[in-house]
Coordinates of C-alpha atoms in Angstrom, one line a residue:
X967 CA -12.2 -7.8 -19.8
X968 CA -9.5 -6.7 -17.3
X969 CA -8.0 -9.6 -15.3
X970 CA -8.9 -8.0 -12.0
X971 CA -8.8 -11.2 -9.9
X972 CA -5.0 -11.3 -10.3
X973 CA -4.7 -8.0 -8.4
X974 CA -5.9 -9.6 -5.2
X975 CA -4.5 -12.2 -2.8
X976 CA -6.6 -15.4 -2.6
X977 CA -7.8 -14.7 1.0
X978 CA -8.9 -11.1 0.1
X979 CA -10.6 -12.4 -3.0
X980 CA -12.5 -15.0 -1.0
X981 CA -13.6 -12.3 1.6
X982 CA -14.7 -10.0 -1.2
X983 CA -16.8 -12.7 -2.8
X984 CA -18.4 -13.4 0.6
X985 CA -19.2 -9.8 1.0
X986 CA -20.8 -9.5 -2.4
X987 CA -22.8 -12.7 -2.0
X988 CA -24.1 -11.5 1.4
X989 CA -25.4 -8.3 -0.2
X990 CA -22.8 -5.8 1.2
X991 CA -22.4 -3.9 -2.1
X992 CA -24.9 -1.0 -2.5
X993 CA -25.4 2.1 -4.7
X994 CA -23.4 0.7 -7.6
X995 CA -23.1 3.4 -10.3
X996 CA -21.1 3.4 -13.5
X997 CA -20.2 6.8 -15.2
X998 CA -17.5 7.6 -17.7
X999 CA -15.5 4.4 -17.1
X1000 CA -15.6 4.9 -13.3
X1001 CA -17.7 2.5 -11.2
X1002 CA -18.5 3.7 -7.6
X1003 CA -20.2 1.8 -4.8
X1004 CA -20.8 1.8 -1.1
X1005 CA -19.7 -1.4 0.7
X1006 CA -21.3 -1.9 4.0
X1007 CA -19.8 -4.0 6.9
X1008 CA -18.2 -3.0 10.1
X1009 CA -18.0 0.4 8.5
X1010 CA -19.4 1.9 5.3
X1011 CA -16.7 2.5 2.7
X1012 CA -16.8 4.2 -0.7
X1013 CA -15.0 2.2 -3.4
X1014 CA -14.1 3.2 -7.0
X1015 CA -13.0 1.2 -10.0
X1016 CA -11.4 3.3 -12.7
X1017 CA -11.2 1.8 -16.2
X1018 CA -10.0 4.9 -17.9
X1019 CA -6.4 3.7 -18.2
X1020 CA -6.0 1.2 -21.1
X1021 CA -5.6 -2.4 -19.9
X1022 CA -5.4 -1.2 -16.3
X1023 CA -7.8 -1.0 -13.4
X1024 CA -7.5 1.8 -10.8
X1025 CA -8.7 0.7 -7.4
X1026 CA -9.7 3.0 -4.5
X1027 CA -11.2 2.4 -1.1
X1028 CA -11.6 4.5 2.1
X1029 CA -10.8 1.6 4.5
X1030 CA -7.6 1.6 6.6
X1031 CA -6.3 -1.5 5.0
X1032 CA -6.4 0.1 1.5
X1033 CA -4.8 3.3 2.9
X1034 CA -1.6 1.2 3.3
X1035 CA -1.7 0.6 -0.5
X1036 CA -3.2 -2.8 -0.2
X1037 CA -6.1 -4.2 -2.3
X1038 CA -8.9 -4.9 0.1
X1039 CA -12.0 -7.1 0.3
X1040 CA -14.3 -4.1 -0.3
X1041 CA -12.6 -3.5 -3.7
X1042 CA -13.0 -7.2 -4.5
X1043 CA -16.6 -7.2 -3.5
X1044 CA -17.3 -4.3 -6.0
X1045 CA -15.4 -6.1 -8.7
X1046 CA -17.6 -9.1 -8.3
X1047 CA -20.7 -6.9 -8.3
X1048 CA -19.5 -5.2 -11.5
X1049 CA -18.6 -8.5 -13.2
X1050 CA -22.0 -9.9 -12.4
X1051 CA -23.8 -6.8 -13.5
X1052 CA -25.0 -6.4 -9.9
X1053 CA -27.9 -8.7 -10.8
X1054 CA -28.9 -11.4 -8.4
X1055 CA -30.0 -14.5 -10.4
X1056 CA -33.6 -15.4 -10.0
X1057 CA -34.0 -18.1 -7.4
X1058 CA -34.7 -21.6 -8.7
X1059 CA -37.4 -22.1 -6.0
X1060 CA -39.7 -19.7 -4.4
X1061 CA -39.9 -19.3 -0.6
X1062 CA -43.2 -21.1 -0.4
X1063 CA -41.9 -24.0 -2.4
X1064 CA -38.9 -24.3 0.0
X1065 CA -41.1 -24.1 3.0
X1066 CA -43.3 -26.9 1.7
X1067 CA -40.2 -29.1 1.0
X1068 CA -38.8 -28.4 4.5
X1069 CA -42.1 -29.2 6.2
X1070 CA -42.3 -32.5 4.3
X1071 CA -38.8 -33.7 5.3
X1072 CA -38.3 -35.6 8.5
X1073 CA -36.1 -34.0 11.3
X1074 CA -33.2 -36.6 11.0
X1075 CA -32.8 -35.9 7.3
X1076 CA -32.9 -32.1 7.9
X1077 CA -30.2 -32.4 10.6
X1078 CA -28.0 -34.5 8.5
X1079 CA -28.3 -32.2 5.5
X1080 CA -27.6 -29.1 7.6
X1081 CA -24.6 -30.7 9.1
X1082 CA -23.2 -31.6 5.7
X1083 CA -23.7 -28.0 4.4
X1084 CA -22.1 -26.4 7.5
X1085 CA -19.1 -28.6 7.3
X1086 CA -18.5 -27.5 3.7
X1087 CA -18.9 -23.8 4.3
X1088 CA -17.2 -22.2 7.3
X1089 CA -19.0 -18.9 6.6
X1090 CA -22.4 -20.4 6.9
X1091 CA -21.2 -22.4 9.9
X1092 CA -20.2 -19.2 11.7
X1093 CA -23.5 -17.6 10.9
X1094 CA -25.3 -20.7 12.1
X1095 CA -23.3 -20.6 15.4
X1096 CA -24.4 -17.0 15.8
X1097 CA -28.0 -17.9 15.3
X1098 CA -27.9 -20.8 17.7
X1099 CA -26.2 -18.6 20.4
X1100 CA -28.8 -15.9 19.9
X1101 CA -31.6 -18.4 20.5
X1102 CA -29.9 -19.9 23.6
X1103 CA -31.7 -19.9 26.9
X1104 CA -29.5 -17.2 28.5
X1105 CA -29.4 -14.9 25.4
X1106 CA -25.6 -14.5 25.7
X1107 CA -23.0 -15.3 23.2
X1108 CA -20.6 -18.2 24.0
X1109 CA -17.3 -17.3 25.7
X1110 CA -15.4 -15.5 23.0
X1111 CA -12.1 -16.9 24.3
X1112 CA -13.5 -20.4 23.8
X1113 CA -14.7 -19.7 20.3
X1114 CA -11.4 -18.0 19.2
X1115 CA -9.4 -20.8 20.8
X1116 CA -11.3 -23.4 18.8
X1117 CA -10.3 -21.6 15.6
X1118 CA -6.7 -21.4 16.7
X1119 CA -6.6 -25.0 17.7
X1120 CA -8.0 -26.0 14.4
X1121 CA -5.0 -24.7 12.6
X1122 CA -2.0 -25.1 15.0
X1123 CA 0.3 -28.1 14.8
X1124 CA 1.6 -30.1 17.7
X1125 CA 4.1 -27.4 18.6
X1126 CA 1.5 -24.6 18.6
X1127 CA 2.6 -23.2 15.2
X1128 CA 0.4 -22.2 12.3
X1129 CA 2.4 -22.9 9.1
X1130 CA 2.2 -21.1 5.8
X1131 CA -0.3 -23.6 4.2
X1132 CA -2.7 -23.1 7.2
X1133 CA -2.3 -19.4 7.7
X1134 CA -4.8 -18.5 5.0
X1135 CA -7.6 -20.7 6.5
X1136 CA -6.9 -19.4 9.9
X1137 CA -7.2 -15.8 8.8
X1138 CA -10.3 -16.5 6.8
X1139 CA -12.1 -18.2 9.7
X1140 CA -11.2 -15.6 12.2
X1141 CA -12.3 -12.9 9.8
X1142 CA -15.6 -14.7 9.2
X1143 CA -16.0 -15.0 12.9
X1144 CA -15.7 -11.3 13.3
X1145 CA -18.0 -10.5 10.4
X1146 CA -20.8 -12.7 11.8
X1147 CA -20.6 -12.9 15.6
X1148 CA -19.3 -9.3 16.2
X1149 CA -21.8 -7.9 13.7
X1150 CA -24.7 -9.8 15.3
X1151 CA -23.8 -8.3 18.7
X1152 CA -23.6 -4.9 17.3
X1153 CA -27.0 -5.3 15.6
X1154 CA -28.4 -6.3 19.0
X1155 CA -26.7 -3.2 20.5
X1156 CA -24.6 -5.4 22.7
X1157 CA -21.6 -3.1 22.1
X1158 CA -19.6 -4.0 25.2
X1159 CA -19.7 -7.7 24.2
X1160 CA -18.8 -6.9 20.6
X1161 CA -15.8 -4.8 21.8
X1162 CA -14.6 -7.6 24.2
X1163 CA -14.9 -10.2 21.4
X1164 CA -13.0 -8.0 18.9
X1165 CA -10.3 -7.4 21.6
X1166 CA -10.0 -11.1 22.1
X1167 CA -9.3 -11.7 18.4
X1168 CA -6.8 -8.8 18.4
X1169 CA -4.9 -10.1 21.4
X1170 CA -4.9 -13.6 20.1
X1171 CA -3.4 -12.7 16.7
X1172 CA -0.7 -10.8 18.6
X1173 CA 0.2 -13.9 20.6
X1174 CA -0.2 -16.8 18.1
X1175 CA 2.9 -18.2 16.4
X1176 CA 2.2 -18.1 12.7
X1177 CA 4.0 -17.9 9.3
X1178 CA 2.8 -14.4 8.4
X1179 CA 4.4 -14.3 5.0
X1180 CA 1.2 -13.2 3.3
X1181 CA 0.3 -10.6 5.9
X1182 CA -2.5 -12.4 7.7
X1183 CA -1.8 -10.5 11.0
X1184 CA -2.1 -7.1 9.3
X1185 CA -5.3 -8.2 7.5
X1186 CA -6.9 -9.3 10.7
X1187 CA -5.6 -6.3 12.7
X1188 CA -7.3 -4.0 10.2
X1189 CA -10.5 -6.0 10.4
X1190 CA -10.5 -5.3 14.2
X1191 CA -9.8 -1.6 13.6
X1192 CA -12.8 -1.4 11.3
X1193 CA -15.1 -2.9 13.9
X1194 CA -13.7 -0.6 16.6
X1195 CA -14.5 2.4 14.4
X1196 CA -18.1 1.1 14.0
X1197 CA -18.6 0.6 17.7
X1198 CA -17.1 4.1 18.5
X1199 CA -19.7 5.6 16.2
X1200 CA -22.5 4.0 18.1
X1201 CA -21.7 4.1 21.8
X1202 CA -22.1 6.8 24.5
X1203 CA -19.3 8.7 26.3
X1204 CA -19.1 6.2 29.2
X1205 CA -18.4 3.3 26.8
X1206 CA -15.9 5.4 24.9
X1207 CA -14.0 6.1 28.1
X1208 CA -13.8 2.4 28.8
X1209 CA -12.6 1.8 25.2
X1210 CA -10.0 4.5 25.5
X1211 CA -8.7 3.0 28.7
X1212 CA -8.3 -0.4 27.0
X1213 CA -6.4 1.1 24.0
X1214 CA -4.2 3.0 26.3
X1215 CA -3.2 -0.1 28.3
X1216 CA -2.3 -1.9 25.1
X1217 CA 0.5 0.7 24.5
X1218 CA 2.3 -0.9 27.5
X1219 CA 1.2 -4.5 27.0
X1220 CA 1.4 -5.2 23.3
X1221 CA 4.7 -6.6 22.0
X1222 CA 3.7 -7.1 18.3
X1223 CA 5.1 -4.1 16.4
X1224 CA 2.6 -3.9 13.6
X1225 CA -0.4 -4.4 16.0
X1226 CA 1.1 -1.7 18.3
X1227 CA 1.0 0.6 15.3
X1228 CA -2.7 0.0 14.8
X1229 CA -3.3 0.8 18.5
X1230 CA -1.3 4.0 18.1
X1231 CA -3.4 4.9 15.0
X1232 CA -6.6 4.3 16.9
X1233 CA -5.5 6.7 19.7
X1234 CA -4.3 9.3 17.2
X1235 CA -7.2 9.3 14.8
X1236 CA -10.2 8.3 17.0
X1237 CA -11.5 10.0 20.2
X1238 CA -11.4 13.4 18.6
X1239 CA -13.9 14.8 21.1
X1240 CA -12.5 17.7 23.3
X1241 CA -13.3 15.6 26.4
X1242 CA -10.5 13.2 25.5
X1243 CA -7.8 15.8 24.6
X1244 CA -6.4 16.2 28.2
X1245 CA -6.3 12.4 28.7
X1246 CA -4.6 11.9 25.3
X1247 CA -2.1 14.6 26.1
X1248 CA -1.1 13.0 29.4
X1249 CA -0.8 9.6 27.7
X1250 CA 1.3 11.1 24.9
X1251 CA 3.6 12.8 27.3
X1252 CA 4.2 9.5 29.1
X1253 CA 4.9 7.8 25.8
X1254 CA 7.4 10.6 24.8
X1255 CA 9.3 10.1 28.1
X1256 CA 9.4 6.4 27.6
X1257 CA 10.5 6.6 23.9
X1258 CA 13.2 9.1 24.7
X1259 CA 15.0 6.6 26.8
X1260 CA 15.1 4.1 24.0
X1261 CA 18.2 3.6 21.8
X1262 CA 16.9 1.4 19.0
X1263 CA 16.5 2.4 15.4
X1264 CA 12.8 3.2 15.8
X1265 CA 13.3 5.9 18.4
X1266 CA 13.2 8.8 15.9
X1267 CA 10.1 7.6 14.2
X1268 CA 8.3 7.1 17.6
X1269 CA 9.4 10.5 18.8
X1270 CA 8.0 12.1 15.6
X1271 CA 4.7 10.2 15.9
X1272 CA 4.0 11.1 19.6
X1273 CA 5.6 14.6 19.2
X1274 CA 3.4 15.5 16.3
X1275 CA 0.3 14.3 18.2
X1276 CA 1.3 16.3 21.3
X1277 CA 1.6 19.5 19.2
X1278 CA -1.8 18.9 17.7
X1279 CA -3.3 18.3 21.2
X1280 CA -1.7 21.5 22.5
X1281 CA -3.4 23.3 19.6
X1282 CA -6.7 21.6 20.2
X1283 CA -6.6 22.6 23.9
X1284 CA -6.0 26.2 23.0
X1285 CA -2.6 26.4 24.6
X1286 CA -0.6 29.7 24.2
X1287 CA 1.4 29.9 20.9
X1288 CA 4.6 30.4 23.0
X1289 CA 4.1 27.1 24.7
X1290 CA 3.5 25.3 21.4
X1291 CA 6.5 27.0 19.8
X1292 CA 8.6 26.0 22.8
X1293 CA 7.6 22.4 22.5
X1294 CA 8.5 22.3 18.8
X1295 CA 11.9 23.8 19.5
X1296 CA 12.5 21.2 22.2
X1297 CA 12.4 18.5 19.5
X1298 CA 13.9 20.5 16.7
X1299 CA 16.5 17.9 15.8
X1300 CA 13.8 15.6 14.6
X1301 CA 13.1 16.3 10.9
X1302 CA 9.5 15.0 11.1
X1303 CA 8.7 17.4 13.9
X1304 CA 10.1 20.3 11.8
X1305 CA 7.9 19.2 8.9
X1306 CA 4.9 19.2 11.2
X1307 CA 5.8 22.8 12.3
X1308 CA 6.3 23.9 8.7
X1309 CA 2.8 22.5 7.8
X1310 CA 1.4 24.3 10.8
X1311 CA 2.9 27.6 9.6
X1312 CA 1.5 27.0 6.1
X1313 CA -2.0 26.3 7.5
X1314 CA -1.8 29.5 9.5
X1315 CA -0.7 31.4 6.3
X1316 CA 2.6 32.3 7.9
X1317 CA 4.4 31.6 4.7
X1318 CA 7.5 33.7 5.5
X1319 CA 8.1 31.7 8.7
X1320 CA 7.6 28.4 6.8
X1321 CA 10.2 29.5 4.2
X1322 CA 12.6 30.4 7.0
X1323 CA 12.3 27.0 8.6
X1324 CA 12.6 25.2 5.3
X1325 CA 15.9 27.0 4.6
X1326 CA 17.1 26.1 8.1
X1327 CA 16.1 22.4 7.6
X1328 CA 18.0 22.2 4.3
X1329 CA 21.1 23.0 6.2
X1330 CA 20.3 20.8 9.2
X1331 CA 19.5 17.7 7.1
X1332 CA 22.1 18.3 4.3
X1333 CA 23.3 14.7 4.6
X1334 CA 19.9 13.3 3.6
X1335 CA 19.5 14.1 -0.1
X1336 CA 15.9 12.8 -0.4
X1337 CA 14.7 14.9 2.6
X1338 CA 16.5 17.9 1.3
X1339 CA 14.8 17.4 -2.1
X1340 CA 11.4 17.5 -0.3
X1341 CA 12.3 20.7 1.5
X1342 CA 13.6 22.3 -1.6
X1343 CA 10.4 21.4 -3.6
X1344 CA 8.2 22.8 -0.8
X1345 CA 10.3 26.0 -0.9
X1346 CA 9.9 26.3 -4.6
X1347 CA 6.1 25.9 -4.3
X1348 CA 5.9 28.6 -1.6
X1349 CA 7.9 31.1 -3.6
X1350 CA 5.4 30.5 -6.5
X1351 CA 2.5 31.0 -4.1
X1352 CA 3.9 34.3 -2.9
X1353 CA 4.5 35.4 -6.5
X1354 CA 8.3 35.7 -5.9
X1355 CA 9.3 34.7 -9.4
X1356 CA 13.0 35.4 -9.0
X1357 CA 13.3 33.1 -6.0
X1358 CA 11.0 30.6 -7.6
X1359 CA 13.2 30.3 -10.7
X1360 CA 16.4 30.2 -8.6
X1361 CA 14.9 27.4 -6.6
X1362 CA 14.0 25.5 -9.7
X1363 CA 17.7 25.6 -10.8
X1364 CA 18.8 24.5 -7.4
X1365 CA 16.5 21.5 -7.6
X1366 CA 17.5 20.4 -11.2
X1367 CA 21.2 20.8 -10.4
X1368 CA 21.5 19.9 -6.7
X1369 CA 18.6 18.8 -4.6
X1370 CA 16.6 16.7 -7.2
X1371 CA 19.0 16.4 -10.1
X1372 CA 17.5 15.0 -13.3
X1373 CA 13.9 15.2 -12.1
X1374 CA 11.6 15.1 -15.1
X1375 CA 8.9 17.0 -13.3
X1376 CA 11.3 19.9 -12.4
X1377 CA 12.8 19.8 -15.9
X1378 CA 9.4 20.3 -17.5
X1379 CA 8.4 23.0 -15.0
X1380 CA 11.6 24.9 -15.8
X1381 CA 11.1 24.4 -19.6
X1382 CA 7.7 26.0 -19.4
X1383 CA 9.2 29.3 -18.3
X1384 CA 11.2 29.9 -21.6
X1385 CA 10.4 30.4 -25.3
X1386 CA 11.8 27.6 -27.5
X1387 CA 14.9 29.5 -28.7
X1388 CA 15.9 30.5 -25.2
X1389 CA 15.3 27.0 -23.8
X1390 CA 17.7 25.1 -26.1
X1391 CA 21.0 26.4 -24.7
X1392 CA 19.6 26.0 -21.1
X1393 CA 18.6 22.4 -21.9
X1394 CA 22.0 21.6 -23.4
X1395 CA 23.7 23.0 -20.3
X1396 CA 21.6 20.8 -18.0
X1397 CA 22.5 17.8 -20.1
X1398 CA 26.2 18.7 -20.0
X1399 CA 26.3 19.4 -16.2
X1400 CA 24.4 16.3 -15.2
X1401 CA 25.7 13.7 -17.7
X1402 CA 27.4 10.9 -15.8
X1403 CA 26.0 12.0 -12.4
X1404 CA 22.3 10.9 -12.8
X1405 CA 20.2 9.1 -15.4
X1406 CA 18.8 11.5 -17.9
X1407 CA 16.9 9.0 -20.1
X1408 CA 13.5 10.5 -19.3
X1409 CA 14.8 14.0 -20.1
X1410 CA 16.2 12.8 -23.4
X1411 CA 12.8 11.3 -24.3
X1412 CA 11.0 14.5 -23.3
X1413 CA 13.3 16.5 -25.6
X1414 CA 13.4 13.9 -28.3
X1415 CA 17.2 13.7 -28.1
X1416 CA 17.1 10.1 -29.2
X1417 CA 20.8 10.2 -30.2
X1418 CA 21.8 10.8 -26.6
X1419 CA 19.3 8.1 -25.4
X1420 CA 20.7 5.6 -27.8
X1421 CA 24.2 6.3 -26.5
X1422 CA 23.0 5.6 -23.0
X1423 CA 21.4 2.4 -24.1
X1424 CA 24.6 1.2 -25.6
X1425 CA 26.5 1.9 -22.4
X1426 CA 23.9 0.3 -20.2
X1427 CA 24.3 -3.0 -18.3
X1428 CA 22.8 -6.0 -20.1
X1429 CA 19.5 -5.5 -21.9
X1430 CA 17.2 -3.9 -19.2
X1431 CA 17.4 -0.4 -20.6
X1432 CA 17.5 -1.7 -24.2
X1433 CA 14.1 -3.4 -23.7
X1434 CA 12.6 -0.4 -22.1
X1435 CA 13.3 2.0 -25.0
X1436 CA 13.1 -0.5 -27.8
X1437 CA 9.7 0.8 -29.1
X1438 CA 11.1 4.3 -29.4
X1439 CA 14.5 3.5 -30.9
X1440 CA 14.0 0.4 -33.0
X1441 CA 13.1 2.3 -36.2
X1442 CA 15.7 5.0 -35.7
X1443 CA 18.8 2.9 -34.8
X1444 CA 18.1 -0.7 -35.9
X1445 CA 21.7 -1.6 -36.6
X1446 CA 23.1 -0.3 -33.3
X1447 CA 20.3 -2.0 -31.3
X1448 CA 20.9 -5.4 -33.0
X1449 CA 24.6 -5.1 -32.3
X1450 CA 23.7 -4.3 -28.6
X1451 CA 21.6 -7.4 -28.4
X1452 CA 24.3 -9.6 -29.9
X1453 CA 27.0 -8.2 -27.7
X1454 CA 25.1 -8.7 -24.5
X1455 CA 23.8 -12.2 -25.4
X1456 CA 27.4 -13.3 -26.2
X1457 CA 28.4 -12.1 -22.8
X1458 CA 25.5 -13.9 -21.1
X1459 CA 26.2 -17.1 -22.9
X1460 CA 29.9 -17.0 -21.9
X1461 CA 28.9 -17.1 -18.2
X1462 CA 25.8 -19.4 -18.5
X1463 CA 25.7 -23.2 -18.4
X1464 CA 22.2 -24.2 -17.4
X1465 CA 19.1 -24.9 -19.6
X1466 CA 17.1 -22.4 -17.5
X1467 CA 19.5 -19.6 -18.3
X1468 CA 19.6 -20.6 -22.0
X1469 CA 15.8 -20.5 -22.1
X1470 CA 15.8 -16.9 -20.7
X1471 CA 18.5 -15.8 -23.2
X1472 CA 16.5 -17.3 -26.1
X1473 CA 13.4 -15.4 -24.9
X1474 CA 15.4 -12.2 -25.0
X1475 CA 16.6 -13.0 -28.5
X1476 CA 13.0 -12.9 -29.7
X1477 CA 13.1 -9.1 -29.3
X1478 CA 15.4 -8.9 -32.2
X1479 CA 12.5 -9.8 -34.5
X1480 CA 10.8 -6.5 -33.6
X1481 CA 13.7 -4.5 -35.1
X1482 CA 13.8 -3.7 -38.8
X1483 CA 15.9 -6.4 -40.6
X1484 CA 16.0 -8.2 -37.2
X1485 CA 14.8 -11.6 -38.5
X1486 CA 17.6 -11.9 -40.9
X1487 CA 20.2 -10.8 -38.4
X1488 CA 18.8 -13.1 -35.8
X1489 CA 19.0 -16.1 -38.1
X1490 CA 22.6 -15.4 -38.9
X1491 CA 23.3 -14.9 -35.2
X1492 CA 21.8 -18.2 -34.3
X1493 CA 24.1 -19.9 -36.9
X1494 CA 27.0 -18.1 -35.3
X1495 CA 26.1 -19.4 -31.8
X1496 CA 25.6 -23.0 -33.1
X1497 CA 29.1 -22.8 -34.5
X1498 CA 30.6 -21.3 -31.4
X1499 CA 29.0 -23.7 -28.9
X1500 CA 28.7 -27.1 -30.7
X1501 CA 29.2 -29.0 -27.4
X1502 CA 26.2 -27.4 -25.6
X1503 CA 23.3 -29.6 -26.5
X1504 CA 20.9 -27.8 -24.1
X1505 CA 21.6 -24.5 -25.8
X1506 CA 21.3 -26.0 -29.2
X1507 CA 17.9 -27.4 -28.3
X1508 CA 16.7 -24.1 -27.0
X1509 CA 17.9 -22.3 -30.1
X1510 CA 15.4 -24.4 -32.1
X1511 CA 12.7 -22.2 -30.5
X1512 CA 14.0 -19.0 -32.0

């Protein structure tokens, strides 16, 4: 069974188990090694577990937290459901039996037992608090500021700081608070209160002093985002207007960079109705003016973010093409804006214009090799789409020699254009031209040029590359590999003097046993080291483990 739990941080694992135990996993289906399910919560998300890769587990979820390449609670919930076979164990006692037992127990015993259980399980405690608030005389939830502050105070020290050891508990309790109280309010259609409560949590995590080494702030910020999405899907236009106004204000008031990015994402991706387009455009223009005055390192990124949004809004509002084109040109020095314009041209099937701008961008951004490589790849794909084979092949050669030198993907794409006899001299020329400039190891493996690969391994630093290609080379070049191991281990020992380093070196020496005749050579090598370093008792002791 795959060790899936090691893929999750402890707090995520705990939240996933809580979700599973509370019945949030639905429609669990297994087909051809892929398990899919719907996880309900602040939003319904589709989750997939892919077991098709040997000894690996592919995880996918639609939620915003997973979109940032994180493993989320929804994934964990489905993993728990899969492991348990999605079968709830039969209860030990029936409902009627429990009712009889409760009826036969005096009130003092019941209260003491309930208090004991709630103190041990914060999740149940939050649910109970929600139930007790619901049954209160005024029918209103307690002041959200008070409830959130109680959680904050529970974990802060005398100086108002939440340290590393307490950060997990803080995030878990606040997350449980959102999952229970906010969801209760939403279920009762008290959307405004749910929104205010979620906002309180969001603003609190932006102000609290915390050791965020494990990403608790990002985790909670994305929890808030999920609840906002749920509320937006349920409320009328008047409530949406109030929500938009609040998000808009946060752009000026928030100081926490990551949380500010979440607010920007909400404004960009939500409120897609036409009624909000003009409002969003005015706010975006204000942000562009403000960002343009900045001189920090994030200026270009912010200009690209708001500029791209403005272009999309101009399009949504049906503005003349000349106006949209003029706006793009006004920000032409920003490569992200040009990328947005190129994509717009492609979407409009104006391929010739996209090619023209890509060529211009290669010149404008010539100092940034990675960006140029992206432009060049796009250009290659567009030539292929147009059926311009001559330009397509020319662009492939430019990529392999200049813009993305040594790329295995481009190498294989080029190889597929030629018969085997024509390809050989082209391949050798590529190796000759690029040798010494970029690593060609993957290309050597692709072409089974193990002689060239072995030569690179021998020249490589320490044993990192040697270990990587040991399975491929050990039966072809055993003597040379064993000499490489001995050479590098001698060098490492010359510079090492601690038991910890000796232990690491001895661990590396075990690889020699995997090579033909390696056990014999290793035994002789150990004797050599014992003779060379007779006054290093720690090394001699570690060598006993070989």
